[in-house]
mmCIF file of C-alpha atoms and ligand atoms in Angstrom:
data_model
loop_
_atom_site.group_PDB
_atom_site.id
_atom_site.type_symbol
_atom_site.label_atom_id
_atom_site.label_comp_id
_atom_site.label_asym_id
_atom_site.label_seq_id
_atom_site.Cartn_x
_atom_site.Cartn_y
_atom_site.Cartn_z
ATOM 1 C CA MET N 1 72.043 108.484 91.579
ATOM 2 C CA ALA N 2 69.943 108.375 94.712
ATOM 3 C CA MET N 3 70.012 105.119 96.554
ATOM 4 C CA ALA N 4 66.272 104.721 96.641
ATOM 5 C CA SER N 5 66.117 104.712 92.887
ATOM 6 C CA LEU N 6 68.875 102.138 92.811
ATOM 7 C CA PHE N 7 66.740 99.956 94.962
ATOM 8 C CA HIS N 8 63.662 100.285 92.859
ATOM 9 C CA LYS N 9 65.442 99.490 89.663
ATOM 10 C CA THR N 10 64.708 95.778 89.844
ATOM 11 C CA SER N 11 63.193 93.596 92.499
ATOM 12 C CA LYS N 12 66.393 91.620 92.871
ATOM 13 C CA THR N 13 69.070 94.209 92.567
ATOM 14 C CA HIS N 14 72.779 93.909 92.230
ATOM 15 C CA PHE N 15 74.235 97.247 93.224
ATOM 16 C CA TYR N 16 74.669 99.258 90.138
ATOM 17 C CA PHE N 17 77.999 100.753 90.963
ATOM 18 C CA SER N 18 79.217 101.300 87.454
ATOM 19 C CA LEU N 19 76.931 104.331 87.383
ATOM 20 C CA LEU N 20 78.834 105.604 90.359
ATOM 21 C CA ASN N 21 82.192 105.148 88.729
ATOM 22 C CA VAL N 22 83.203 102.607 91.323
ATOM 23 C CA THR N 23 85.786 99.994 90.510
ATOM 24 C CA LYS N 24 83.983 96.704 90.099
ATOM 25 C CA ARG N 25 85.331 93.775 92.056
ATOM 26 C CA SER N 26 84.544 90.355 90.756
ATOM 27 C CA PHE N 27 83.609 87.777 93.309
ATOM 28 C CA SER N 28 84.608 84.584 91.634
ATOM 29 C CA SER N 29 83.110 82.322 94.265
ATOM 30 C CA PHE N 30 79.834 84.081 94.890
ATOM 31 C CA SER N 31 78.117 87.362 94.497
ATOM 32 C CA ILE N 32 75.630 88.732 96.966
ATOM 33 C CA SER N 33 72.322 89.913 95.687
ATOM 34 C CA PHE N 34 70.216 92.285 97.704
ATOM 35 C CA ASP N 35 66.515 91.782 97.433
ATOM 36 C CA SER N 36 64.624 95.045 97.454
ATOM 37 C CA ARG N 37 61.586 93.305 98.934
ATOM 38 C CA THR N 38 63.467 92.472 102.111
ATOM 39 C CA LEU N 39 66.023 95.254 102.211
ATOM 40 C CA THR N 40 64.874 98.807 102.361
ATOM 41 C CA PRO N 41 66.928 101.948 102.611
ATOM 42 C CA PRO N 42 68.924 102.710 104.661
ATOM 43 C CA PHE N 43 70.078 99.109 104.366
ATOM 44 C CA GLN N 44 68.358 97.993 107.528
ATOM 45 C CA VAL N 45 68.411 94.262 107.775
ATOM 46 C CA ARG N 46 64.911 94.012 109.138
ATOM 47 C CA SER N 47 64.882 90.444 110.270
ATOM 48 C CA VAL N 48 67.691 91.087 112.738
ATOM 49 C CA THR N 49 66.175 91.380 116.169
ATOM 50 C CA THR N 50 68.780 93.752 117.533
ATOM 51 C CA PRO N 51 68.057 97.229 118.817
ATOM 52 C CA THR N 52 70.126 98.749 116.028
ATOM 53 C CA GLU N 53 69.549 102.338 115.091
ATOM 54 C CA ALA N 54 68.140 103.426 111.776
ATOM 55 C CA PHE N 55 70.083 106.640 112.157
ATOM 56 C CA VAL N 56 73.617 107.232 113.245
ATOM 57 C CA GLY N 57 72.694 110.759 114.308
ATOM 58 C CA PHE N 58 74.570 112.458 111.500
ATOM 59 C CA ASP N 59 72.572 115.667 112.063
ATOM 60 C CA GLU N 60 74.198 115.957 115.445
ATOM 61 C CA MET N 61 77.642 115.139 114.013
ATOM 62 C CA VAL N 62 77.374 117.745 111.258
ATOM 63 C CA SER N 63 75.787 120.573 113.241
ATOM 64 C CA GLY N 64 77.784 123.604 114.323
ATOM 65 C CA THR N 65 80.841 125.282 112.904
ATOM 66 C CA GLN N 66 83.028 124.575 115.938
ATOM 67 C CA ARG N 67 85.857 122.200 115.068
ATOM 68 C CA LYS N 68 85.136 118.566 115.862
ATOM 69 C CA TYR N 69 87.340 115.500 115.800
ATOM 70 C CA PHE N 70 86.172 111.994 114.927
ATOM 71 C CA MET N 71 88.509 109.054 115.423
ATOM 72 C CA LEU N 72 87.580 105.782 113.793
ATOM 73 C CA GLY N 73 89.236 102.663 115.036
ATOM 74 C CA GLY N 74 88.906 98.934 115.454
ATOM 75 C CA LYS N 75 90.376 95.618 114.426
ATOM 76 C CA GLY N 76 92.408 95.365 111.225
ATOM 77 C CA GLY N 77 90.466 95.040 107.990
ATOM 78 C CA VAL N 78 86.979 95.746 109.349
ATOM 79 C CA GLY N 79 86.472 98.843 107.213
ATOM 80 C CA LYS N 80 87.919 101.678 109.320
ATOM 81 C CA THR N 81 89.374 103.485 106.312
ATOM 82 C CA SER N 82 86.210 103.122 104.229
ATOM 83 C CA CYS N 83 84.086 104.428 107.105
ATOM 84 C CA ALA N 84 86.496 107.295 107.899
ATOM 85 C CA ALA N 85 86.873 108.339 104.259
ATOM 86 C CA SER N 86 83.119 108.152 103.661
ATOM 87 C CA LEU N 87 82.487 110.282 106.758
ATOM 88 C CA ALA N 88 85.023 112.864 105.572
ATOM 89 C CA VAL N 89 83.352 113.013 102.136
ATOM 90 C CA LYS N 90 79.960 113.415 103.768
ATOM 91 C CA PHE N 91 81.178 116.260 105.999
ATOM 92 C CA ALA N 92 82.742 118.023 103.010
ATOM 93 C CA ASN N 93 79.556 117.596 100.991
ATOM 94 C CA ASN N 94 77.651 119.120 103.900
ATOM 95 C CA GLY N 95 79.682 122.321 103.880
ATOM 96 C CA HIS N 96 82.515 121.514 106.291
ATOM 97 C CA PRO N 97 86.122 122.121 105.224
ATOM 98 C CA THR N 98 87.410 118.735 106.298
ATOM 99 C CA LEU N 99 90.717 117.053 106.930
ATOM 100 C CA VAL N 100 91.063 113.290 106.977
ATOM 101 C CA VAL N 101 94.219 111.986 108.627
ATOM 102 C CA SER N 102 95.586 108.472 108.627
ATOM 103 C CA THR N 103 97.769 107.514 111.565
ATOM 104 C CA ASP N 104 97.888 103.874 110.480
ATOM 105 C CA PRO N 105 101.460 102.986 109.411
ATOM 106 C CA ALA N 106 99.875 100.747 106.744
ATOM 107 C CA HIS N 107 97.905 103.485 105.009
ATOM 108 C CA SER N 108 95.009 102.762 102.711
ATOM 109 C CA LEU N 109 93.538 106.262 102.329
ATOM 110 C CA SER N 110 95.069 106.594 98.857
ATOM 111 C CA ASP N 111 93.541 103.285 97.817
ATOM 112 C CA SER N 112 90.222 104.218 99.313
ATOM 113 C CA PHE N 113 90.050 107.617 97.592
ATOM 114 C CA ASP N 114 91.709 106.166 94.487
ATOM 115 C CA GLN N 115 94.051 109.176 94.520
ATOM 116 C CA ASP N 116 97.697 109.543 95.411
ATOM 117 C CA LEU N 117 97.649 111.043 98.882
ATOM 118 C CA THR N 118 101.095 109.896 99.927
ATOM 119 C CA GLY N 119 103.985 112.154 100.853
ATOM 120 C CA GLY N 120 103.122 113.195 104.370
ATOM 121 C CA ALA N 121 101.670 116.554 103.304
ATOM 122 C CA LEU N 122 98.107 117.824 102.944
ATOM 123 C CA VAL N 123 96.703 116.705 99.600
ATOM 124 C CA PRO N 124 93.414 118.074 98.218
ATOM 125 C CA VAL N 125 90.824 115.434 97.408
ATOM 126 C CA GLN N 126 89.009 116.108 94.138
ATOM 127 C CA GLY N 127 85.293 115.721 93.545
ATOM 128 C CA VAL N 128 83.697 117.069 96.724
ATOM 129 C CA ASP N 129 81.642 120.206 97.381
ATOM 130 C CA SER N 130 83.761 121.794 100.140
ATOM 131 C CA PRO N 131 87.517 121.577 100.616
ATOM 132 C CA LEU N 132 88.588 118.104 101.676
ATOM 133 C CA TYR N 133 92.239 117.405 102.368
ATOM 134 C CA ALA N 134 93.928 114.164 103.247
ATOM 135 C CA LEU N 135 97.093 113.576 105.216
ATOM 136 C CA GLU N 136 98.860 110.249 105.512
ATOM 137 C CA ILE N 137 101.304 110.382 108.376
ATOM 138 C CA ASN N 138 104.007 107.862 107.707
ATOM 139 C CA PRO N 139 105.831 107.499 111.000
ATOM 140 C CA GLU N 140 108.087 104.673 109.879
ATOM 141 C CA LYS N 141 109.242 106.539 106.774
ATOM 142 C CA THR N 142 109.761 109.669 108.819
ATOM 143 C CA ARG N 143 111.818 107.705 111.290
ATOM 144 C CA GLU N 144 113.912 106.322 108.406
ATOM 145 C CA GLU N 145 114.459 109.831 106.972
ATOM 146 C CA PHE N 146 115.300 110.973 110.417
ATOM 147 C CA ARG N 147 117.961 108.324 110.853
ATOM 148 C CA ALA N 148 119.402 108.939 107.349
ATOM 149 C CA THR N 149 119.631 112.695 107.951
ATOM 150 C CA SER N 150 121.219 112.071 111.278
ATOM 151 C CA GLN N 151 123.892 109.835 109.719
ATOM 152 C CA LEU N 152 124.509 112.116 106.698
ATOM 153 C CA HIS N 153 124.962 115.316 108.612
ATOM 154 C CA GLY N 154 126.419 113.921 111.780
ATOM 155 C CA GLY N 155 123.247 114.862 113.546
ATOM 156 C CA SER N 156 123.063 118.473 112.303
ATOM 157 C CA GLY N 157 119.847 117.884 110.315
ATOM 158 C CA VAL N 158 118.090 116.102 113.110
ATOM 159 C CA LYS N 159 116.985 119.239 114.829
ATOM 160 C CA ASP N 160 115.510 120.716 111.621
ATOM 161 C CA LEU N 161 113.647 117.534 110.874
ATOM 162 C CA MET N 162 112.335 117.253 114.376
ATOM 163 C CA GLY N 163 111.389 120.917 114.197
ATOM 164 C CA SER N 164 109.392 120.256 111.041
ATOM 165 C CA LEU N 165 107.528 117.550 112.928
ATOM 166 C CA GLY N 166 106.710 119.867 115.778
ATOM 167 C CA LEU N 167 109.200 118.007 117.949
ATOM 168 C CA GLY N 168 111.907 120.653 117.924
ATOM 169 C CA ILE N 169 111.614 121.163 121.623
ATOM 170 C CA LEU N 170 112.250 117.508 122.222
ATOM 171 C CA ALA N 171 115.244 117.649 119.879
ATOM 172 C CA ASP N 172 116.725 120.431 121.979
ATOM 173 C CA GLN N 173 116.223 118.468 125.127
ATOM 174 C CA LEU N 174 117.332 115.141 123.776
ATOM 175 C CA GLY N 175 120.328 116.486 121.906
ATOM 176 C CA GLU N 176 122.787 115.008 124.302
ATOM 177 C CA LEU N 177 121.038 111.655 124.442
ATOM 178 C CA LYS N 178 122.394 110.269 121.120
ATOM 179 C CA LEU N 179 119.241 110.225 119.052
ATOM 180 C CA GLY N 180 120.672 107.886 116.435
ATOM 181 C CA GLU N 181 120.943 105.153 119.028
ATOM 182 C CA LEU N 182 117.467 105.948 120.272
ATOM 183 C CA LEU N 183 116.094 105.486 116.758
ATOM 184 C CA ASP N 184 117.823 102.157 116.235
ATOM 185 C CA THR N 185 115.808 100.800 119.111
ATOM 186 C CA PRO N 186 112.776 103.096 119.112
ATOM 187 C CA PRO N 187 110.906 103.201 122.384
ATOM 188 C CA PRO N 188 107.306 101.969 122.240
ATOM 189 C CA GLY N 189 105.052 104.807 121.189
ATOM 190 C CA LEU N 190 107.596 106.796 119.117
ATOM 191 C CA ASP N 191 105.517 106.374 115.960
ATOM 192 C CA GLU N 192 102.499 107.560 117.849
ATOM 193 C CA ALA N 193 104.513 110.478 119.214
ATOM 194 C CA ILE N 194 105.132 111.594 115.649
ATOM 195 C CA ALA N 195 101.402 111.316 114.910
ATOM 196 C CA ILE N 196 100.630 113.274 118.068
ATOM 197 C CA SER N 197 103.087 115.980 117.092
ATOM 198 C CA LYS N 198 101.105 116.448 113.899
ATOM 199 C CA VAL N 199 97.931 116.761 115.946
ATOM 200 C CA MET N 200 99.654 119.422 118.004
ATOM 201 C CA GLN N 201 100.452 121.279 114.804
ATOM 202 C CA PHE N 202 96.775 121.170 113.816
ATOM 203 C CA LEU N 203 95.915 122.807 117.071
ATOM 204 C CA GLU N 204 98.381 125.616 116.735
ATOM 205 C CA SER N 205 98.940 126.325 113.060
ATOM 206 C CA LYS N 206 96.948 128.975 111.195
ATOM 207 C CA ASP N 207 97.001 126.757 108.089
ATOM 208 C CA TYR N 208 94.715 124.312 109.796
ATOM 209 C CA SER N 209 92.330 126.792 111.338
ATOM 210 C CA THR N 210 89.828 126.552 108.478
ATOM 211 C CA PHE N 211 89.079 122.880 109.031
ATOM 212 C CA SER N 212 85.906 122.400 111.014
ATOM 213 C CA ARG N 213 85.874 118.601 110.864
ATOM 214 C CA ILE N 214 88.923 116.397 111.365
ATOM 215 C CA VAL N 215 88.494 112.679 110.816
ATOM 216 C CA PHE N 216 91.178 110.227 111.940
ATOM 217 C CA ASP N 217 91.584 106.838 110.333
ATOM 218 C CA THR N 218 93.526 105.223 113.134
ATOM 219 C CA ALA N 219 95.772 102.175 113.191
ATOM 220 C CA PRO N 220 94.397 98.878 114.494
ATOM 221 C CA THR N 221 93.445 98.697 118.158
ATOM 222 C CA GLY N 222 96.817 98.244 119.924
ATOM 223 C CA HIS N 223 98.407 101.250 118.230
ATOM 224 C CA THR N 224 95.348 103.348 118.864
ATOM 225 C CA LEU N 225 95.385 102.695 122.572
ATOM 226 C CA ARG N 226 99.066 103.584 122.763
ATOM 227 C CA LEU N 227 98.374 106.751 120.794
ATOM 228 C CA LEU N 228 95.638 107.750 123.182
ATOM 229 C CA SER N 229 97.606 107.062 126.320
ATOM 230 C CA LEU N 230 100.842 108.605 125.066
ATOM 231 C CA PRO N 231 100.123 112.187 126.138
ATOM 232 C CA ASP N 232 99.825 110.981 129.735
ATOM 233 C CA PHE N 233 103.011 108.990 129.386
ATOM 234 C CA LEU N 234 104.937 111.911 127.892
ATOM 235 C CA ASP N 235 103.436 114.293 130.382
ATOM 236 C CA ALA N 236 104.795 112.148 133.198
ATOM 237 C CA SER N 237 108.219 111.733 131.511
ATOM 238 C CA ILE N 238 108.516 115.441 130.803
ATOM 239 C CA GLY N 239 107.530 116.122 134.384
ATOM 240 C CA LYS N 240 110.431 113.949 135.541
ATOM 241 C CA MET N 241 112.811 115.541 133.028
ATOM 242 C CA MET N 242 111.832 118.998 134.165
ATOM 243 C CA LYS N 243 112.403 118.200 137.795
ATOM 244 C CA LEU N 244 115.816 116.814 136.936
ATOM 245 C CA LYS N 245 116.708 119.818 134.788
ATOM 246 C CA LYS N 246 115.588 122.235 137.478
ATOM 247 C CA LYS N 247 117.744 120.463 140.036
ATOM 248 C CA ILE N 248 120.769 120.579 137.701
ATOM 249 C CA ALA N 249 120.076 124.213 136.770
ATOM 250 C CA SER N 250 119.790 125.352 140.370
ATOM 251 C CA ALA N 251 122.930 123.443 141.374
ATOM 252 C CA THR N 252 124.829 124.956 138.391
ATOM 253 C CA SER N 253 123.683 128.507 139.050
ATOM 254 C CA ALA N 254 124.489 128.119 142.742
ATOM 255 C CA LEU N 255 128.025 127.064 141.794
ATOM 256 C CA LYS N 256 128.326 129.894 139.257
ATOM 257 C CA SER N 257 127.159 132.506 141.673
ATOM 258 C CA MET N 258 129.578 131.153 144.283
ATOM 259 C CA PHE N 259 132.606 131.438 142.009
ATOM 260 C CA ASN N 260 131.741 134.090 139.398
ATOM 261 C CA LYS N 261 129.079 136.047 141.204
ATOM 262 C CA GLU N 262 126.908 135.767 138.060
ATOM 263 C CA GLU N 263 123.160 136.363 138.196
ATOM 264 C CA PRO N 264 121.285 133.053 138.026
ATOM 265 C CA GLN N 265 120.304 132.437 134.357
ATOM 266 C CA ARG N 266 116.716 131.967 133.276
ATOM 267 C CA ASP N 267 116.316 128.365 132.136
ATOM 268 C CA ASP N 268 114.865 128.605 128.599
ATOM 269 C CA ALA N 269 115.018 124.862 128.139
ATOM 270 C CA SER N 270 112.749 124.335 131.101
ATOM 271 C CA ASP N 271 110.342 126.942 129.733
ATOM 272 C CA LYS N 272 110.224 125.043 126.454
ATOM 273 C CA LEU N 273 109.644 121.791 128.220
ATOM 274 C CA GLU N 274 106.841 123.400 130.119
ATOM 275 C CA GLN N 275 105.330 124.475 126.767
ATOM 276 C CA LEU N 276 105.590 120.937 125.456
ATOM 277 C CA ARG N 277 103.987 119.651 128.614
ATOM 278 C CA GLU N 278 101.120 122.075 128.110
ATOM 279 C CA ARG N 279 100.707 120.964 124.503
ATOM 280 C CA MET N 280 100.536 117.370 125.594
ATOM 281 C CA ALA N 281 98.010 118.245 128.245
ATOM 282 C CA ASN N 282 95.935 120.025 125.561
ATOM 283 C CA VAL N 283 96.049 116.949 123.338
ATOM 284 C CA ARG N 284 95.064 114.741 126.251
ATOM 285 C CA ASP N 285 92.184 117.042 127.147
ATOM 286 C CA LEU N 286 91.101 117.222 123.520
ATOM 287 C CA PHE N 287 90.853 113.442 123.296
ATOM 288 C CA ARG N 288 88.616 113.479 126.335
ATOM 289 C CA ASP N 289 86.428 116.460 125.487
ATOM 290 C CA SER N 290 82.989 115.086 124.663
ATOM 291 C CA GLU N 291 81.997 118.454 123.144
ATOM 292 C CA THR N 292 84.632 118.236 120.429
ATOM 293 C CA THR N 293 85.837 114.681 120.118
ATOM 294 C CA GLU N 294 84.309 111.286 119.569
ATOM 295 C CA PHE N 295 85.828 107.872 119.035
ATOM 296 C CA ILE N 296 83.735 105.652 116.762
ATOM 297 C CA ILE N 297 84.387 101.916 116.923
ATOM 298 C CA VAL N 298 84.140 100.006 113.654
ATOM 299 C CA THR N 299 83.641 96.262 113.786
ATOM 300 C CA ILE N 300 82.298 93.328 111.791
ATOM 301 C CA PRO N 301 79.894 90.661 113.003
ATOM 302 C CA THR N 302 82.377 87.962 113.955
ATOM 303 C CA VAL N 303 83.117 86.668 117.448
ATOM 304 C CA MET N 304 86.755 87.736 117.247
ATOM 305 C CA ALA N 305 86.003 91.276 116.072
ATOM 306 C CA VAL N 306 83.212 91.729 118.638
ATOM 307 C CA ASN N 307 85.476 90.558 121.461
ATOM 308 C CA GLU N 308 88.198 92.968 120.382
ATOM 309 C CA SER N 309 85.673 95.809 120.071
ATOM 310 C CA SER N 310 84.442 95.090 123.566
ATOM 311 C CA ARG N 311 87.984 95.328 124.917
ATOM 312 C CA LEU N 312 88.617 98.518 122.935
ATOM 313 C CA CYS N 313 85.399 100.038 124.249
ATOM 314 C CA ALA N 314 86.368 99.161 127.836
ATOM 315 C CA SER N 315 89.838 100.706 127.376
ATOM 316 C CA LEU N 316 88.417 103.873 125.822
ATOM 317 C CA LYS N 317 85.932 104.271 128.632
ATOM 318 C CA LYS N 318 88.672 103.653 131.196
ATOM 319 C CA GLU N 319 90.703 106.405 129.505
ATOM 320 C CA THR N 320 87.513 108.545 129.585
ATOM 321 C CA ILE N 321 87.568 108.942 125.809
ATOM 322 C CA PRO N 322 84.045 109.751 124.544
ATOM 323 C CA VAL N 323 82.676 106.756 122.632
ATOM 324 C CA ARG N 324 79.042 106.691 121.587
ATOM 325 C CA ARG N 325 78.702 104.835 118.282
ATOM 326 C CA LEU N 326 79.541 101.383 116.966
ATOM 327 C CA ILE N 327 79.461 100.655 113.249
ATOM 328 C CA VAL N 328 78.870 96.974 112.488
ATOM 329 C CA ASN N 329 80.168 96.767 108.962
ATOM 330 C CA GLN N 330 79.843 94.101 106.293
ATOM 331 C CA VAL N 331 76.562 92.631 107.530
ATOM 332 C CA LEU N 332 75.115 90.085 105.120
ATOM 333 C CA PRO N 333 71.478 90.607 104.166
ATOM 334 C CA PRO N 334 69.079 87.676 104.554
ATOM 335 C CA SER N 335 69.644 85.328 101.683
ATOM 336 C CA THR N 336 66.754 84.494 99.446
ATOM 337 C CA SER N 337 68.798 82.121 97.360
ATOM 338 C CA GLU N 338 69.787 78.514 97.929
ATOM 339 C CA CYS N 339 73.334 79.596 98.728
ATOM 340 C CA LYS N 340 74.213 77.461 101.791
ATOM 341 C CA PHE N 341 77.390 79.406 102.346
ATOM 342 C CA CYS N 342 75.428 82.680 102.587
ATOM 343 C CA VAL N 343 72.831 81.164 104.957
ATOM 344 C CA MET N 344 75.512 79.750 107.259
ATOM 345 C CA ARG N 345 77.543 82.922 107.190
ATOM 346 C CA ARG N 346 74.547 85.045 108.043
ATOM 347 C CA LYS N 347 73.566 82.752 110.917
ATOM 348 C CA ASP N 348 77.069 83.150 112.239
ATOM 349 C CA GLN N 349 76.827 86.930 111.875
ATOM 350 C CA MET N 350 73.494 86.961 113.729
ATOM 351 C CA ARG N 351 75.173 85.181 116.638
ATOM 352 C CA ALA N 352 77.883 87.839 116.702
ATOM 353 C CA LEU N 353 75.255 90.594 116.578
ATOM 354 C CA ASP N 354 73.541 88.931 119.487
ATOM 355 C CA MET N 355 76.822 89.036 121.397
ATOM 356 C CA ILE N 356 76.939 92.788 120.827
ATOM 357 C CA ILE N 357 73.542 93.423 122.344
ATOM 358 C CA LYS N 358 74.362 91.182 125.303
ATOM 359 C CA ASP N 359 77.702 92.863 125.883
ATOM 360 C CA PRO N 360 77.163 95.413 128.662
ATOM 361 C CA LYS N 361 79.822 97.755 127.270
ATOM 362 C CA LEU N 362 78.881 97.633 123.602
ATOM 363 C CA ALA N 363 75.120 97.567 124.108
ATOM 364 C CA SER N 364 75.192 101.070 125.560
ATOM 365 C CA LEU N 365 76.465 102.420 122.223
ATOM 366 C CA LYS N 366 74.402 103.513 119.265
ATOM 367 C CA ILE N 367 74.759 100.490 116.980
ATOM 368 C CA ILE N 368 74.627 101.013 113.238
ATOM 369 C CA GLN N 369 74.720 98.219 110.710
ATOM 370 C CA ALA N 370 76.229 98.642 107.263
ATOM 371 C CA PRO N 371 75.772 95.860 104.732
ATOM 372 C CA LEU N 372 78.449 93.999 102.886
ATOM 373 C CA VAL N 373 78.145 95.153 99.310
ATOM 374 C CA ASP N 374 79.255 93.155 96.317
ATOM 375 C CA VAL N 375 81.712 95.680 94.959
ATOM 376 C CA GLU N 376 84.800 97.308 96.374
ATOM 377 C CA ILE N 377 84.102 100.781 97.702
ATOM 378 C CA ARG N 378 86.650 103.065 96.088
ATOM 379 C CA GLY N 379 86.829 106.630 94.823
ATOM 380 C CA VAL N 380 84.833 109.659 95.960
ATOM 381 C CA ALA N 381 81.623 108.435 94.270
ATOM 382 C CA GLY N 382 81.817 105.064 95.988
ATOM 383 C CA LEU N 383 82.621 106.706 99.327
ATOM 384 C CA LYS N 384 79.679 109.055 98.894
ATOM 385 C CA PHE N 385 77.518 106.015 98.286
ATOM 386 C CA MET N 386 78.847 104.324 101.422
ATOM 387 C CA GLY N 387 78.527 107.548 103.406
ATOM 388 C CA ASP N 388 74.897 107.884 102.436
ATOM 389 C CA MET N 389 74.145 104.400 103.696
ATOM 390 C CA VAL N 390 76.148 104.558 106.934
ATOM 391 C CA TRP N 391 76.040 108.176 108.080
ATOM 392 C CA LYS N 392 72.310 108.895 108.362
HETATM 393 N N1 ATP W 401 80.536 97.337 103.647
HETATM 394 C C1 ATP W 401 81.441 96.862 102.825
HETATM 395 N N2 ATP W 401 81.091 96.090 101.783
HETATM 396 C C2 ATP W 401 82.023 95.599 100.946
HETATM 397 N N3 ATP W 401 83.339 95.829 101.062
HETATM 398 C C3 ATP W 401 83.752 96.589 102.091
HETATM 399 C C4 ATP W 401 82.831 97.147 103.018
HETATM 400 N N4 ATP W 401 83.545 97.870 103.922
HETATM 401 C C5 ATP W 401 84.839 97.762 103.574
HETATM 402 N N5 ATP W 401 84.976 96.992 102.485
HETATM 403 C C6 ATP W 401 86.215 96.597 101.811
HETATM 404 O O1 ATP W 401 87.021 95.877 102.743
HETATM 405 C C7 ATP W 401 88.396 96.145 102.533
HETATM 406 C C8 ATP W 401 89.033 96.642 103.808
HETATM 407 O O2 ATP W 401 88.443 97.892 104.120
HETATM 408 P P1 ATP W 401 89.247 99.059 104.819
HETATM 409 O O3 ATP W 401 90.555 99.287 104.142
HETATM 410 O O4 ATP W 401 88.316 100.211 104.934
HETATM 411 O O5 ATP W 401 89.492 98.376 106.233
HETATM 412 P P2 ATP W 401 90.478 98.838 107.417
HETATM 413 O O6 ATP W 401 89.823 98.422 108.691
HETATM 414 O O7 ATP W 401 90.806 100.278 107.284
HETATM 415 O O8 ATP W 401 91.740 97.952 107.100
HETATM 416 P P3 ATP W 401 93.226 98.093 107.772
HETATM 417 O O9 ATP W 401 93.098 97.674 109.190
HETATM 418 O O10 ATP W 401 94.026 97.138 106.952
HETATM 419 O O11 ATP W 401 93.628 99.523 107.607
HETATM 420 C C9 ATP W 401 88.456 97.152 101.387
HETATM 421 O O12 ATP W 401 88.680 96.448 100.193
HETATM 422 C C10 ATP W 401 87.067 97.783 101.384
HETATM 423 O O13 ATP W 401 86.686 98.243 100.106
#
């Protein structure tokens, strides 16, 4: 059902989600009513004196068949998954074969789509016009499997497993470094490395070539920043490893040629490391390519969330990651009832919105408000509904 008709159903409208096959959530303490006299599509809260945009610029996001990546991130619980999943549904319904990937160790894509998307493989999402696949990368589980395989087979399965993750080259190189021990005390960023390796597979594998839109539901801020800076970190580490290997290789071949008169061997390992380095550089460049990639910050109108978003925005800009849009989710509409709680809460939210427009970093972004609705957004129909109100 079109949203406009939902709005015109009654003057004081509770969202009629049952028509949309959305799981109804009961608010025991209060339920928010949206008044169609004050709230007009697309859910613009008109009394808010912020320079928020009526349109997110979806036309620009959807145009072209060239592959584009959208990464949604922000503080925990602000609605990243709902926004990412609704964007993926909207892309698929606009003709793009789409892949939505969760790199958050605490996945909620399955809950959001109301379908079992677990298992670490591509799972088709039902109920959309073009192919939509979801992938939940579970780095912790993978690390556990990794350790178990390593113990079971005395390390023989490690290489296969790493190979299946796109990390085979690393396995070769790290073979002598006792991986089991490494996994007992994983270095910071290992989980993100596994996520990155999947991204590298997207870039290279034929299986993924059909997807023209890839949407990432990222982990809360700290993880995301590590994920984004990891290619640089690995690039530097690999650089050091390569130098070391080259030194060892040249010393070894010099010795060999002295004693055995053998021809110096070509160092395949170094070639592979060079390939890995290139892959990492590609990933790093991809993150920073404003033609193909965009990071969208999701926040809610609270002082804590706005402060964190401001820091995230600063870090992204420092890393030269393209960031242009800020979704302010769960905005309360003006209350027409006597509900003191709602009035106070909204006042508080207005203060946080004011902070956004006074924040030099955030104010430069396209700011889009999405209202707090009185039902839980779940399933493709609910996500379509959300997508139609956010992604205009
Ligand atoms: N605009 C909204 N109105 C009402 N409920 C919402 C809205 N946006 C999100 N929610 C609900 O808020 C909860 C958290 O949303 P979601 O899982 O998308 O957040 P998240 O930022 O991905 O969380 P996490 O950091 O835990 O992964 C869900 O129950 C979701 O349905």
